[in-house]
Coordinates of C-alpha atoms in Angstrom, one line a residue:
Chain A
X1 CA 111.2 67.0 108.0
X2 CA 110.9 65.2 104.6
X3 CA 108.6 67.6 103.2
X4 CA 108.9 66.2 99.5
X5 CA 108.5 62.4 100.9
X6 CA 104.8 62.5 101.5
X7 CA 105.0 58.7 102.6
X8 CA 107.7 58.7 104.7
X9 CA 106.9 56.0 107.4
X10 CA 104.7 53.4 107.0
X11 CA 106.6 50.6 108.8
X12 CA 109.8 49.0 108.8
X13 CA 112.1 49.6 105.9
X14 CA 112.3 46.6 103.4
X15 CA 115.3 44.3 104.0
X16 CA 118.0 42.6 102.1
X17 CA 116.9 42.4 98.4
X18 CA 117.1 39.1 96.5
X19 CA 119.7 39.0 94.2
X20 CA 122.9 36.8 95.2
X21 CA 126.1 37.7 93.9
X22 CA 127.3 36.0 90.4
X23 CA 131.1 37.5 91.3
X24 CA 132.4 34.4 90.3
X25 CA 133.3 34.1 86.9
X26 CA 132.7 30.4 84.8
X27 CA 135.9 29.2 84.8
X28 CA 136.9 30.8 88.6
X29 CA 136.4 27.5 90.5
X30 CA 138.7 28.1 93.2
X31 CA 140.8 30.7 95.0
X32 CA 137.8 32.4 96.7
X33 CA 138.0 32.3 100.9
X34 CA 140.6 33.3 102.3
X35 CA 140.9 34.5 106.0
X36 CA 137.9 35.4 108.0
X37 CA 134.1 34.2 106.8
X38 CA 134.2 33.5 103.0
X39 CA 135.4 36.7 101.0
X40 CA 134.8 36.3 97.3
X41 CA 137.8 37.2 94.9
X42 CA 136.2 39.5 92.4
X43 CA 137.3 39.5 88.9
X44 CA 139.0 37.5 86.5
X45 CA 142.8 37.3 87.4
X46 CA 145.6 36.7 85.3
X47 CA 148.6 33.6 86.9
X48 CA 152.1 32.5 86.9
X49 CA 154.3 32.1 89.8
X50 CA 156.9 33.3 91.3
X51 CA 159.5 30.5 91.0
X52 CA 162.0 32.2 93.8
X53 CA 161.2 31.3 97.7
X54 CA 160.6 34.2 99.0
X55 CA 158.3 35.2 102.3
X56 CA 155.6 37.1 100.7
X57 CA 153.3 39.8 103.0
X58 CA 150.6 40.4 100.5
X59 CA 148.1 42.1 103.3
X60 CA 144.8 41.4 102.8
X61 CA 145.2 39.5 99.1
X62 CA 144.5 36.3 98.2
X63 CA 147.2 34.0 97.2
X64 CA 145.9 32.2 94.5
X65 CA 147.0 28.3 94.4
X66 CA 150.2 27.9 92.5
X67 CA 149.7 27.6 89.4
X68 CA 149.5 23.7 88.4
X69 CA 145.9 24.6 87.1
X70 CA 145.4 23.3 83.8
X71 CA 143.9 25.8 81.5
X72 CA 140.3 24.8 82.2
X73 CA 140.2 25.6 85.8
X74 CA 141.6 29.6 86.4
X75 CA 143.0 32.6 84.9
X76 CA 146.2 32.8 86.2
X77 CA 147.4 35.1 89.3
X78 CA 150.5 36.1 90.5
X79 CA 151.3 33.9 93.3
X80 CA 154.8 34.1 96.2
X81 CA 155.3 30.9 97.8
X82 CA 155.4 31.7 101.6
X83 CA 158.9 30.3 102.6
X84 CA 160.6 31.0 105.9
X85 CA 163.8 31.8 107.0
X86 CA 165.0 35.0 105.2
X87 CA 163.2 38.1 103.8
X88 CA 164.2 37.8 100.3
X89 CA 164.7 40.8 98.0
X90 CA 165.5 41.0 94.3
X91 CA 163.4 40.7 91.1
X92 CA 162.3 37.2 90.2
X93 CA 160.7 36.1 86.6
X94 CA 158.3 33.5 86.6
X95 CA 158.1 30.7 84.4
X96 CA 155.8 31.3 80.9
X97 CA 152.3 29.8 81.6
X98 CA 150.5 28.9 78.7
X99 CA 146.7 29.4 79.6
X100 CA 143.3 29.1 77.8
X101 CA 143.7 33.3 77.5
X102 CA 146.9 32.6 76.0
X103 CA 150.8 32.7 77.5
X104 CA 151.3 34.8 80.7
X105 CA 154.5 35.6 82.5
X106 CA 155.2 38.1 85.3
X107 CA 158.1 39.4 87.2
X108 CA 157.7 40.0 90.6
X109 CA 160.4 42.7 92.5
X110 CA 160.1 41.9 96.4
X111 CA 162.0 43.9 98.9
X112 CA 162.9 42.4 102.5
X113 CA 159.9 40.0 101.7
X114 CA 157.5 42.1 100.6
X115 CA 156.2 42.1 97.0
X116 CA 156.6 46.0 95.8
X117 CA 155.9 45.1 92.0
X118 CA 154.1 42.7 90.0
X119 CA 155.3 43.4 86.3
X120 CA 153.0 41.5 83.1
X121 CA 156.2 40.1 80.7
X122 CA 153.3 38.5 78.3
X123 CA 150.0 39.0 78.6
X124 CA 147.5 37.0 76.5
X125 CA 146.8 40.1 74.3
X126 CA 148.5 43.4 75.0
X127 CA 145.7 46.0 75.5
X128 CA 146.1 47.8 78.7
X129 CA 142.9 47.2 79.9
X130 CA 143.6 43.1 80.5
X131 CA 147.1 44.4 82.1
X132 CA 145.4 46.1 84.4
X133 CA 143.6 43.3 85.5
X134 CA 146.6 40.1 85.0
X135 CA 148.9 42.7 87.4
X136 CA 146.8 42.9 89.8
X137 CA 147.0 40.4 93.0
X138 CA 143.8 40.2 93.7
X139 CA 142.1 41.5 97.9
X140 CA 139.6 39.6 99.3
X141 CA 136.2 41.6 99.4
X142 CA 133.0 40.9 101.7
X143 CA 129.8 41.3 100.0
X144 CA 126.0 40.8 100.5
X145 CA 122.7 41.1 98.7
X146 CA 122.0 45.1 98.4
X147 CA 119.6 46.6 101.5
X148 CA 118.1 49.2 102.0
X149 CA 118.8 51.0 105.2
X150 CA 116.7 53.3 107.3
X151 CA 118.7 54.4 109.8
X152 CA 119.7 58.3 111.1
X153 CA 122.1 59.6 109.1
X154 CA 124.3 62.9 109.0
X155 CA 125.0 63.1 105.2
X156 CA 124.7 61.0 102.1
X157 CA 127.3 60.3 99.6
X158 CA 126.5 59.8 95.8
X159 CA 127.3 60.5 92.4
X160 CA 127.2 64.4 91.8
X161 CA 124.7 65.9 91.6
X162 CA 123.9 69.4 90.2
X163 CA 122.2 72.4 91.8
X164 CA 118.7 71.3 90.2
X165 CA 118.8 67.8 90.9
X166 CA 119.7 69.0 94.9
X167 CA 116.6 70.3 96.0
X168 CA 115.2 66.4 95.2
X169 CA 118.0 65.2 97.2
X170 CA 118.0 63.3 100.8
X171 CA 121.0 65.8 101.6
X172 CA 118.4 68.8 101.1
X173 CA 116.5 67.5 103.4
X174 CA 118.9 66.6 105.9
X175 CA 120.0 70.2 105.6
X176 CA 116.3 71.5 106.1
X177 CA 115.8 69.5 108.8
X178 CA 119.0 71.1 110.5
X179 CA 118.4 74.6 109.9
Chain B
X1 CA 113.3 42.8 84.9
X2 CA 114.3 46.2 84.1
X3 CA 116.6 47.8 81.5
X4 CA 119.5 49.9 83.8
X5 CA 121.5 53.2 82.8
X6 CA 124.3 51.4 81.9
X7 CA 121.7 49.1 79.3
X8 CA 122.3 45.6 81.1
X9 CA 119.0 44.1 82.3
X10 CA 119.3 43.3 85.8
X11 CA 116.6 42.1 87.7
X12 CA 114.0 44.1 89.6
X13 CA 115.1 44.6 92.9
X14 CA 113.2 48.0 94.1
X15 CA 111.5 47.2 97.2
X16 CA 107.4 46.5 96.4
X17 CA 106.2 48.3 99.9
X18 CA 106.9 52.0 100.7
X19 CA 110.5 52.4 102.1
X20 CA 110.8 55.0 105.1
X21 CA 113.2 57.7 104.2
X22 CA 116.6 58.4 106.0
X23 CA 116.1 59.8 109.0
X24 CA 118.4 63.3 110.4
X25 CA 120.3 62.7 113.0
X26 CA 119.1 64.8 116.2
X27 CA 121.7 67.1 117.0
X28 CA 121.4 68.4 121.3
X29 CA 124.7 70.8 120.4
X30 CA 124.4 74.2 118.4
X31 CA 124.7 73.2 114.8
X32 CA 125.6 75.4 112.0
X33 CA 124.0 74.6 108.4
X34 CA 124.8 76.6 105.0
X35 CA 124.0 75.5 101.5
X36 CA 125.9 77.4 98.5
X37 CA 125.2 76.4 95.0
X38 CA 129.2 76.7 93.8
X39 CA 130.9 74.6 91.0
X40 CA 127.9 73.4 89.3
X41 CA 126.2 72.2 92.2
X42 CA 125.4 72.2 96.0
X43 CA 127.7 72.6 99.1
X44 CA 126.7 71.9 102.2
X45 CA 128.4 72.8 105.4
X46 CA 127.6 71.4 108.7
X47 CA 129.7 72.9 111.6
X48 CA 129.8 71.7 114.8
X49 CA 131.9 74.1 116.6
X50 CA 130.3 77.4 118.6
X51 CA 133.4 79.1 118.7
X52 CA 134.4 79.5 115.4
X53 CA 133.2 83.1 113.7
X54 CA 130.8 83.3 110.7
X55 CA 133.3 84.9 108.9
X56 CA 135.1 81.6 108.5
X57 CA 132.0 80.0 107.1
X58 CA 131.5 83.2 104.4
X59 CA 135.9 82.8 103.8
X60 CA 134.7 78.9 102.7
X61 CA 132.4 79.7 100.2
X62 CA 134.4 82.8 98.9
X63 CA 137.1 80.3 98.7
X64 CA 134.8 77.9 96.6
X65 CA 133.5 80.7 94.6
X66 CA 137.1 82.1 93.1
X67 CA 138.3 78.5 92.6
X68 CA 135.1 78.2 90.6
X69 CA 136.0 81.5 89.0
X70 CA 139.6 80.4 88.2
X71 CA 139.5 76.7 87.1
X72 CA 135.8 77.5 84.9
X73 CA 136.6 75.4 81.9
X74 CA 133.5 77.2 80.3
X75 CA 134.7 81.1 81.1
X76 CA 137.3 82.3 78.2
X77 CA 139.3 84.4 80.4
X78 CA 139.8 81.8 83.4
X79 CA 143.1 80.2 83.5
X80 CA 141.5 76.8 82.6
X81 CA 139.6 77.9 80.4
X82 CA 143.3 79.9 78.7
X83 CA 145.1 76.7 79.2
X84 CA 142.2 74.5 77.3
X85 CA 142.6 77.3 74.3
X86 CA 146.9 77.1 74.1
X87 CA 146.7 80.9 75.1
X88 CA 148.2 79.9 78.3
X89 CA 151.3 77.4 78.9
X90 CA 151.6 75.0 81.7
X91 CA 154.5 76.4 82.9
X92 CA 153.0 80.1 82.9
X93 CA 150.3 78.7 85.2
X94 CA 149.5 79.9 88.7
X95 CA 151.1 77.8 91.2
X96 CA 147.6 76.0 92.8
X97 CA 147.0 75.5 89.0
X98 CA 150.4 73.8 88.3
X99 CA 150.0 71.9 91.5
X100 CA 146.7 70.4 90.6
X101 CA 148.2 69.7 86.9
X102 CA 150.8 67.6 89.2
X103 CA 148.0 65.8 91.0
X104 CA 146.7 64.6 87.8
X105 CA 149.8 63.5 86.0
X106 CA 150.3 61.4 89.2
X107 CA 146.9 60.2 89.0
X108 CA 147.1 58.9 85.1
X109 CA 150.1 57.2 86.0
X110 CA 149.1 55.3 89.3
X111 CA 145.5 54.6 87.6
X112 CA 147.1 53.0 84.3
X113 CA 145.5 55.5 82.4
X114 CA 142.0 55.7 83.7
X115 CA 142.2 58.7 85.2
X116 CA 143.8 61.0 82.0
X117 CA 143.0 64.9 82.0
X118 CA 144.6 64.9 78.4
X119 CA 142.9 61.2 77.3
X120 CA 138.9 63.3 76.5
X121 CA 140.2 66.0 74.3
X122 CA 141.3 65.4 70.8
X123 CA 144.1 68.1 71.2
X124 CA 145.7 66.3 74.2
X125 CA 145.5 69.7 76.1
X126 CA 144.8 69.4 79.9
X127 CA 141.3 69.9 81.1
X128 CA 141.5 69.4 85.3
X129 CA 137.7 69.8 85.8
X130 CA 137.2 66.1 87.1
X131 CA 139.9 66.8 89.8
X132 CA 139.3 70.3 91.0
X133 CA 136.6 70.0 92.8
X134 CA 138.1 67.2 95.3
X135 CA 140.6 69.0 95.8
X136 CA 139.4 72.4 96.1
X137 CA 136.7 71.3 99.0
X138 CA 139.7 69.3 100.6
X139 CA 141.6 72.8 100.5
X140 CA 138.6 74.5 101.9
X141 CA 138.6 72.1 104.5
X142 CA 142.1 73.1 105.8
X143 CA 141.1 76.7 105.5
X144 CA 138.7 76.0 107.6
X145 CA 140.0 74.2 110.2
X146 CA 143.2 77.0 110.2
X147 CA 140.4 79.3 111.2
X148 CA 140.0 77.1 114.3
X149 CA 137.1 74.1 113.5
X150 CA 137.5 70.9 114.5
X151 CA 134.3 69.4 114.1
X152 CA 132.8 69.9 110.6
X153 CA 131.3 68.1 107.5
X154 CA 131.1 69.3 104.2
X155 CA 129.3 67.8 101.2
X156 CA 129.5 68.9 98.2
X157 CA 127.3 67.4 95.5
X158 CA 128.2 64.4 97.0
X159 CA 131.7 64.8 97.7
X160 CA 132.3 64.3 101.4
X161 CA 134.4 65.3 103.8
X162 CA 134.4 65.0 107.4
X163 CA 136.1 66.3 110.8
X164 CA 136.0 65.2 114.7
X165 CA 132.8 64.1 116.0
X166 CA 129.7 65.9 115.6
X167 CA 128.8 64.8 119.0
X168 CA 130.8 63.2 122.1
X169 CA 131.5 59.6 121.3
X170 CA 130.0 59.1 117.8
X171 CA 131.4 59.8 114.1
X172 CA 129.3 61.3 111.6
X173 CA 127.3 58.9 110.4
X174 CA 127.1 59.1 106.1
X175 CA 124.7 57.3 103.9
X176 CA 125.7 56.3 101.2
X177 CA 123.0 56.6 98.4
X178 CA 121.0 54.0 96.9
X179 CA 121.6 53.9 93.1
X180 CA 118.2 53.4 91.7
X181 CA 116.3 55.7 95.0
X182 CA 117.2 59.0 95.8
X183 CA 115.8 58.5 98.9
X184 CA 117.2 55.7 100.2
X185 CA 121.0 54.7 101.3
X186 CA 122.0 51.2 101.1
X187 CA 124.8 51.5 103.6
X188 CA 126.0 53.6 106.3
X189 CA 129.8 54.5 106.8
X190 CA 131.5 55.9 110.1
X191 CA 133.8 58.6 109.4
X192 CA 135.4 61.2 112.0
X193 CA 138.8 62.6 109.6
X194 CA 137.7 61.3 106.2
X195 CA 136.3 61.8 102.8
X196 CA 134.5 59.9 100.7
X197 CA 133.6 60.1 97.3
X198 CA 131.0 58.5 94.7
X199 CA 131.1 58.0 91.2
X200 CA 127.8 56.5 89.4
X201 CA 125.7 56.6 86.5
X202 CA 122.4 57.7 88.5
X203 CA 122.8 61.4 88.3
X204 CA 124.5 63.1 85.6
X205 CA 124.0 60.0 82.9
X206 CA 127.3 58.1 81.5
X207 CA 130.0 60.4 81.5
X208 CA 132.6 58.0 82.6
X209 CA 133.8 55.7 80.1
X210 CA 136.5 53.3 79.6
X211 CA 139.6 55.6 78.6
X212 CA 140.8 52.1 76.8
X213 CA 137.6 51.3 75.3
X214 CA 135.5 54.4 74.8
X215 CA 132.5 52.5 76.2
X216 CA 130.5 52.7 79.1
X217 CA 131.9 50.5 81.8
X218 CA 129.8 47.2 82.6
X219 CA 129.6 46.0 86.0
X220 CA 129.2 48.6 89.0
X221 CA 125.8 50.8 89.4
X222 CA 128.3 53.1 91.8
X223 CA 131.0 52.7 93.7
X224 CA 132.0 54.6 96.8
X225 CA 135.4 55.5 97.7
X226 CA 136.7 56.3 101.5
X227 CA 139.9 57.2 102.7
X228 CA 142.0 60.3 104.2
X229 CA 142.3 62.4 101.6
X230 CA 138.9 64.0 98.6
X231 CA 141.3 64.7 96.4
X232 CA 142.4 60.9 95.9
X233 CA 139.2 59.6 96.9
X234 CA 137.3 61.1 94.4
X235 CA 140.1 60.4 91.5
X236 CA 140.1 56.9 92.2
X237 CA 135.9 56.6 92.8
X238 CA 136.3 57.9 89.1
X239 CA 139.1 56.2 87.5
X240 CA 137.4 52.4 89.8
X241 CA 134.0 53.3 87.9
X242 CA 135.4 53.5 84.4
X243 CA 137.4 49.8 85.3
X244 CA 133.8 47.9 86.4
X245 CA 133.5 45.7 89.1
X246 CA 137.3 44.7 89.0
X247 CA 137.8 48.6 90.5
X248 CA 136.8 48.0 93.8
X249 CA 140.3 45.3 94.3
X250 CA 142.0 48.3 92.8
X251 CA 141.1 50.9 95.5
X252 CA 141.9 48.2 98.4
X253 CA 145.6 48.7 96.4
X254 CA 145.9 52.2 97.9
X255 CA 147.0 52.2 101.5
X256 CA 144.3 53.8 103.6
X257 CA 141.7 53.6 100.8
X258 CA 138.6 51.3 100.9
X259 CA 135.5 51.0 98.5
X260 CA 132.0 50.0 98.7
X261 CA 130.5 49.1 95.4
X262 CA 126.9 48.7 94.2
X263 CA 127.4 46.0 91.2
X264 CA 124.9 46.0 88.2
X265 CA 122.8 43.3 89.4
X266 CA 122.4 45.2 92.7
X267 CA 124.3 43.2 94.9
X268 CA 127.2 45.5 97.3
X269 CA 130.8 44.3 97.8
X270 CA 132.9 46.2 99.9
X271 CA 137.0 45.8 101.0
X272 CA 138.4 45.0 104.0
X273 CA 138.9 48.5 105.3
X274 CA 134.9 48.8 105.3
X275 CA 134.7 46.5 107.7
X276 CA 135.6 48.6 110.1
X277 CA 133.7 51.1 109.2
X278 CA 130.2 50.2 108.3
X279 CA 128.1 51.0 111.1
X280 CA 125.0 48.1 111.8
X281 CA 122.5 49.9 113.6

């Protein structure tokens, strides 16, 4: 059914390669777990906070610690301090942080609790790319080492391929083996 | 140690015994199977359903073939191809055209730029090859399941999407494939009404690169986007490739929308919405 794959079987598929993960960054020494089993925060993140009490439903994104770090320790993140009683709305400026990346400031809008907009004031320098990244508040991910799986399969998913490079392709044989 | 695609050197990870392929799934039901090359590449169709006639299947790839025909940025007289020249005004465009023109200005706005049909040419005219294809297999889809189908997948040159159940109790069970073996997926994702979309390195070489940079984005080997709708899914799989590693947090920003990256040092980090999706067995 693999007629290109001379050796197809040959025993079990190899497991889990090697290779842990290096997400965390030098200076990211905290703000990592959150929630169920150990999620890693991926990328750098960019901090203030959120001086207004407001109840904050963030979904599945880390809160990193408030912002007391002193440069050395994190980038910066966008933080809400859970408070109860009422859902807050409005738009809220943080204090100016001065970091190791240089001064960060953020405006968070949050409406009936919820935070709808994280706006960079000052970022450390102004190209879009490291705006991208300060307004983000960062998800938890899961992660592993890479395997390699051997299991049935309907379809595969991957980068485009074009009309030559499908006949050499696990979905032209998956379509062989159905027709 | 090995030099990758994207030139980092990343250790060796390639398994040192032989690796048995992907098996097919088995199907007991009837099971329909056509393979068009369209749009520069492959389309597969895999229909469940017996009642639905073979016309519908030859209406799909007609479908395919005249939005290939239309939206050519390589053919002179095809609208796209009139647009790209400034023979043909955005206004003065047909209305699927205009619409997808609409899908990409929303796009470059909710991606901060990374996804920009203007950003690659130097005359800031639109070119919407990167987005038509998504989005015309997501139309075929409909067409499709107006003709009556309710359990179908289509993948087209990776480009996925899915209907129903291809049997009783199951969803159709994709691999998503491994960046540095062809023949190997490193994870499998459960989808019934879904799409999902990869962007990577592996196959057509670097075409992606940081809009804001002009380089080659450093971190992810591929990264592998799921949620209801090819169209997005395959915008953001492209616009969370150009950002590195930090684009799979961005997807999870997109309500129903979940990614499964393979990093440069081969290690796979996936968001919460995978969870519930990667099957084990």
């Amino acid at each position: 059914m693999f007629p290109k794959r001379g050796a197809v079987a040959l025993g079990l598929t190899g497991l889990a390669l090697a290779l842990l993960l290096s997400f965390k960054t030098p200076s990211d020494t905290t703000a990592t777990s959150a929630g169920s089993g150990g999620g890693l925060a991926v990328t750098d993140q960019a901090v203030a906070t959120a001086t207004p009490q407001a109840t904050a439903d963030t979904g599945s994104t880390t809160t990193a610690p408030a912002a007391t770090a002193p440069a050395a320790t994190t980038a910066p993140a966008a933080t809400a301090t859970p408070a109860p009683a009422t859902a807050a709305s409005g738009t809220f400026t943080g204090d100016a942080i001065a970091t190791r990346f240089g001064t960060v400031q953020v405006q968070v809008t949050i409406a009936n609790g919820t935070i709808t907009d994280v706006t960079a004031l000052a970022l450390p320098n102004g190209d879009p790319h490291s705006a991208m990244i300060s307004q983000r508040v960062e998800p938890v991910l899961r992660s592993s080492a890479l395997a390699v799986q051997s299991a049935r399969i309907d379809l595969v998913s991957g980068a485009t391929y074009t009309s030559t490079a499908y006949a050499r392709s696990l979905q032209a044989a998956l379509d062989q083996a159905g027709l | 140690m090995t030099a990758e695609p994207g030139g980092e050197v990343t250790a060796d990870v390639r398994p040192r015994g032989p690796v048995r392929a992907p098996e097919p799934v088995r199907a007991p039901g009837p099971r329909r199977i056509r393979v068009e090359h369209v749009m520069g590449t492959a389309v597969s169709l895999d229909l469940r359903d017996e009642a639905v006639p073979e016309s519908a299947l030859d209406d799909l790839f007609a479908y395919l073939r005249d939005i290939d025909r239309r939206f050519s940025p390589f053919r002179a007289d095809s609208q796209v191809g009139r647009l790209i020249a400034g023979e043909l005004a955005e206004a003065d465009a047909s209305e699927d055209l205009r619409l997808v023109l609409g899908l990409a200005e929303d796009l470059r706005r909710t991606t901060g730029g990374y996804f920009d049909i203007r950003r690659h040419r130097p005359d800031g005219r639109p070119d919407p090859t990167g987005l038509v294809k998504g989005w015309a297999v997501e139309a075929a889809a409909w067409r499709l399941e107006e003709a009556g189908a309710s359990r179908f997948a289509i993948n087209a040159g990776g480009d996925i999407v899915t209907r129903g159940e291809p049997e009783p109790g199951r969803p159709w069970r994709v691999g998503i494939r491994h960046p540095d073996r062809p023949d190997a997926v490193v994870a499998i994702v459960g989808l019934r009404d879904g799409a999902m979309a990869t962007s990577g390195a592996y196959e057509r070489g670097l075409h992606i690169v940081d809009p804001h940079t002009g380089a080659p984005p450093e971190g992810l080997a591929s990264i592998s986007v799921v949620g209801p709708s090819l169209t997005w899914a395959d915008a953001y799989a492209t616009a969370a490739f150009a950002m590195g590693r930090a684009g799979i947090a961005w997807v999870d920003e997109h309500p129903g929308y979940g990614a499964y990256g393979v990093t440069s040092d081969r290690a796979a980090a996936w968001t919460p919405l995978l969870d519930g999706l990667l099957l084990r067995d």
